[in-house]
Amino acid sequence: MNDINRTRIKYVVFPIIALLIIIATSIPLYLFFHFNYRVYIPIIVFMSGIIIMFIGAWWDFGAKKFISDVFKTHMELNEDDLEYVYKQQFIMMLIYIGIGFLYFLIAFIIYLVLPLL
Amino acid sequence: MIETVENKSNIENEMLNVKNFYVNFETYDGIVHALDDINFTLKNNEVLGILGESGSGKTTLATAIMGLLPENAGVKGSITLNGKTYLRENDFNSGKKLNRKQLKILDQNLRNIRWKDISIVFQGAMNSFNPVYTIGKQIREVYKLHTDLSDNEIEEKLLKTIRYAGLNKMVINAHPHELSGGMKQRAVIAMALALDPEIVIADEPTTGLDVITQAEIINQLKALKKQGKIKSMIIISHDIGVISQLADHIMVLYAGKIMEYGTSRDIYLNSQNPYTVELLKSYPSIKNAKKHVEGIPGTLPDPINIPEGCIFYERCIYHDAICKQKEPDITYINNEHYSRCYFASKLTEKERVNTDIDGEPIIGTEKKVETKDLVTYFDLKKSMAGSLFSNKERVVRAVDDINIEINRGEILGIVGESGSGKTTLARTIIGLIKPTAGEIIYNFENTNININKIKQRSKEYSVFRKNTQMIFQDPYDALNPKMTVYDIVAEPIIAHRSTNNPGEMLNMVKSTLKEVNLTPPENYLERFPHELSGGERQRVATARALVLNSELIVADEPTSMLDVSLRAGFMNLIKNLRNKNNLSILYISHDIASVYYLSDKIFVMYLGVGVEYGDSKDIVNNPLHPYTKALIKAVPSPTPDWNPGNIDIIGEIGNSINVPKGCRFYDRCIYKQGKCKNEKPPVQKTGTHWYLCHFTQDELDNIKQYMK
Ligand SMILES: Nc1ncnc2c1ncn2[C@@H]1O[C@H](COP(=O)(O)OP(=O)(O)O)[C@@H](O)[C@H]1O
Ligand code: SF4
Ligand code: SF4
Ligand SMILES: [Mg+2]
């Protein structure tokens, strides 16, 4: 796998782990306290999905800091470099939105599939 | 009869006349008296220099002449241009109203560049370009704002302007971040000249630029003046060297008042005002032997409560009882030269009392610190964001194979333009940055410590930390605003567990404050940084570095934020401390004169490598490397006769990513030959003085002869 994809995966780790944590931490509640898993968890996951999408849209993924580091070290930054930065930012945003949809999907699965089990 | 004829010709010749001019600012704290009784005329073709420390009212005067004072200003007196009075009591305009798009494109500093027949290069304007738009678009916008020219005419003017400024056409389509500081400043000057103004005002046009760039900008301004592109000019600066290069007449401002006015010669060679005399004395120069310099202790008077009597009284060593009672009038020394002092033309040479430097330095033979092939690279691709956003290698060779050593009691000065790696070297030496390769060996408390071989928790590590302290460039940043002076100075004591006894700690803090001349220390202990002046703040930062009796102090541009009158005092303090305590000091600055004044040895850096090293006297009087030669030549000398001619260097400092394979200096060297490009130059050595180049001095001389 090339470098850039490895980096993208690093960025993706956080929302995926967040998703697993949300699902996993509530399992004990469900088992011991008659927590209504099927109703609450899909809502929480769904909301989190929206949050992840917003993060993807508003966060610069460290681009600002990167550019200021480039200036600080007196390196050149030309039009092409900037374009590249924008492109990467855009791709990351799409990935985060995709992850948002993954959240939605999981929410639906829990809501629809869980009662069938 | 004769008199009237002369008067008439004078008036015809007169461009700008400022008469009985006062400016006050209304603020919450009270009325700030920014300018007081200003009178002067600027003749056709004249260059007037305005000299003063920050806060003396220079910028306010420039803004007033432009008619751009803010709303809270109150004005008395008048300003006349070509016989037409355009600014008088409470009748001024705060700038032109712009539409929203124009507001978006042009920063305020650039927006108001031209007003009537006067244009201005604002302080720091080169950093005011909007990063989103090309330089060309922003200059065009200025034309559109102030003229009715058609697009074609504007394009023509734009090209012409860019050429005057000595820039390439390519600049028009460049974005601000693609240009170096010097190019941006040229672009701003070009904008100011765009519409053939009668008067150009330049407010600190070279502050923040490197010496070589500064010298080039000065040359450019001189050339434009000679060609008649600049007619009359007002040049504002705190730097005597810069003013002396350009001005015919000089006005010395202090706390809003004109202290002295005269021709450049009169001001430099025959100044008759204590403030000017002291100011001139506080400049270190590289031209004569290491002459002792002396600062002016104290600060400007509070602009809200201007004291009775002479405004300079508190800081003046010539003062007499009368000075406190009544403000002195202007005394004329000759037709064109006056001074605001009771003793003008009667001043006798006086020295400040506390001028002596304690003792002579004792430079030992033991090395306190030594670096061996030290290398520090920054790889931006290593960080997560860096690897996501960089499409190419982004390795900076900030420090590349540096070997230096500092003996006990020695001051080593490092000079180089910004971007040459000075700060990285300093931070690596005090352990703030981990070196990429190479060794640093310290000798503290009689133990050898190799930075690569010690563990974070070992005893050696704490000895190393305790004995290496740093004084930072910006005392505002370095001191925590929420801590008192006592807490700030005591912090290292607590961190290194030097003592737990509160009484002892207090004594340590007090005696260190005394050592940096903050006396009596009791007055300072409970104060916060914002309650201190710039000079005092830098002294507190110094006290903090000294409190543990560290053996090595690293000072990174410690005077660059200080006013001229305070710099000399601070440098003397460092000298004194070294002599008294046998400290080893690494002193970093881009200001060669101050490095020369302080240091025993000088190390010249260029793009991460050391290009020359030797005794400071040798380096300054007999520079061997082409880069050092240019650097020394570019330092303006505060005399009206200085003319550097050609500085013998090409362009501006590059970056340390795509470094040339052979000599680092290749791209800028005027002596370069074929082999310089790909072969690494060897060290040429005479005694302890060495430089890095393929050629001996004779060979370099021959190359230069041949070029002619
Ligand atoms: N808009 C303002 N409101 C209040 N005080 C001001 C304003 N502009 C400048 N001053 C004060 O006027 C004095 C002169 O400032 P300035 O002209 O900027 O000096 P210089 O350019 O010589 O550094 C200072 O005391 C400053 O604080
Ligand atoms: S009038 Fe007195 S206090 Fe003022 S500058 Fe002259 S000697 Fe100094
Ligand atoms: S080695 Fe060549 S390029 Fe480098 S400084 Fe010497 S002459 Fe100039
Ligand atoms: Mg100013």
GROMACS .gro file of C-alpha atoms in nm, chain B residues 33 37 107 141 156 166 174 186 195 236 267 358 367 417 420 442 485 492 554 618 627 665:
model
   22
  150HIS     CA    1  -0.027   6.368   2.357
  154ASP     CA    2   0.440   7.171   1.837
  224ASP     CA    3  -0.572   4.552   0.323
  258GLU     CA    4  -0.701   4.779  -0.754
  273GLU     CA    5   0.079   5.001  -1.896
  283GLY     CA    6   1.362   4.639  -1.012
  291ALA     CA    7   0.257   3.578  -0.844
  303ARG     CA    8   0.982   4.643  -0.362
  312LEU     CA    9   0.108   5.760  -0.978
  353ILE     CA   10   1.098   5.733   0.895
  384ILE     CA   11   2.305   6.594   1.317
  475ASP     CA   12   3.348   4.496   3.544
  484LYS     CA   13   3.553   2.346   2.626
  534GLU     CA   14   2.029   3.587   0.757
  537SER     CA   15   2.014   3.019   0.786
  559TYR     CA   16   2.912   1.933   2.732
  602VAL     CA   17   0.840   3.837   3.845
  609PRO     CA   18   1.376   2.709   3.750
  671VAL     CA   19   2.217   3.066   2.478
  735ASP     CA   20   3.930   3.914   1.198
  744TYR     CA   21   2.912   3.561   0.179
  782PHE     CA   22   2.637   2.953  -0.159
   0.00000   0.00000   0.00000
